[in-house]
Amino acid sequence: MRINTPPMGWNTWNTFATNINEQLILDSAEIMISSGLRDAGYNYIVIDDGWCLRQRGKDGRLVPDPEKFPRGIRALADDLHAMGLKLGIYSCAGNMTCGRYPGSNSYEFIDAETFAEWHIDYLKYDYCHKPIHEVGQQLYLRMATALANSGRDILFSACSWGSENTHEWIKSTGAHTWRSTPDIADNWENICNLVRMQKPLLPYNGLGCFNDMDMLVVGMNGVGHVGLTGCTETQYKTHFALWAFMGSNLMIGCDIRNMSPETKRILTCEGLIAINQDTAYCQPFSVGGSVESQNDDMEDSFVWAKLLEDGRFAIGFFNLSDSKRNMYLSLNDLALHRFCDRKLVLHDVWSGETSESVDGIFLCPTDAYDCHVFIADVVKA
């Protein structure tokens, strides 16, 4: 199985942790459809930790908790498939999951076979409680091998938190996505810390094995399992833009049943989703900075570009700092020097407004915590 773009969907963990059940999944599936999230590209619903009993059955298989999932998992998968959605499930490379439910260590082939029989489409595979003498590369390779031999295409989402230098070996395992960060929290400082980790990892993010920066906290507003202080709408907007621009999985973590119009507007931004799902999947690179800094790529205010499949550029101005920055883009950094006789026509992904570069420069004042993202046409000057 090969995937060509980062997966998009909704996961139970950020808001509900192990407090999950079949009705929550079905209700959320209905909202995915009625709100337009499915049509925007979000097609996975992932059941995270806490879905099974504390002990395996006598046959060694995982047993869905009959109180939470009285019809089992297969019936739920069939319901979601009939709705045009896909079902994901959770397990762990350790002896126990993070919530101390049975892990898949030593049971990889049994569990992969079970997930295939249940018509599962996606496996999030965590890294808690692993035997100390075993290494991540072999644990993830073993489960990937089991899934590849299960008889069903199942997207394998490796969640080792970037530990043991995951980026150096993850592509050898056959995983389709890999977590590069510790767990996210609904807090601006935490989001910025995760972003700062990404620059040295950009060369390791590519087609078929996408860098997962953890699930989105857009719209959580401090409520739920990872809810802390919450963020402002501007901060949520920048958080989503960064995850989309950097090619991360887009897994919603808020309670979409109570989604505000602003949260929906952020999550369904057509231009940002198009950048995230661009099939060329080129690596972002630095193309400018802020006037206030001598460093072209400040830790907290930076300008990135990425070449898109159709020859246009995605351009992002990101200001994580607590003060306004006068940011700029240099066409020289796009390899478009003045003798190319080219300029950019930039289309704002949020407003649709159009601007142009002048004399090889584009200026973009950016407020604190805010961002501006454009899709730019390269045209004759």
Short mmCIF file of C-alpha atoms in Angstrom, two decimals, residues 47 233 320 349:
data_model
loop_
_atom_site.label_atom_id
_atom_site.label_comp_id
_atom_site.label_asym_id
_atom_site.label_seq_id
_atom_site.Cartn_x
_atom_site.Cartn_y
_atom_site.Cartn_z
CA ILE A 47 -10.66 5.33 17.67
CA GLU A 233 -8.58 32.14 17.14
CA LEU A 320 5.04 33.15 16.38
CA VAL A 349 -5.73 31.51 0.98
#
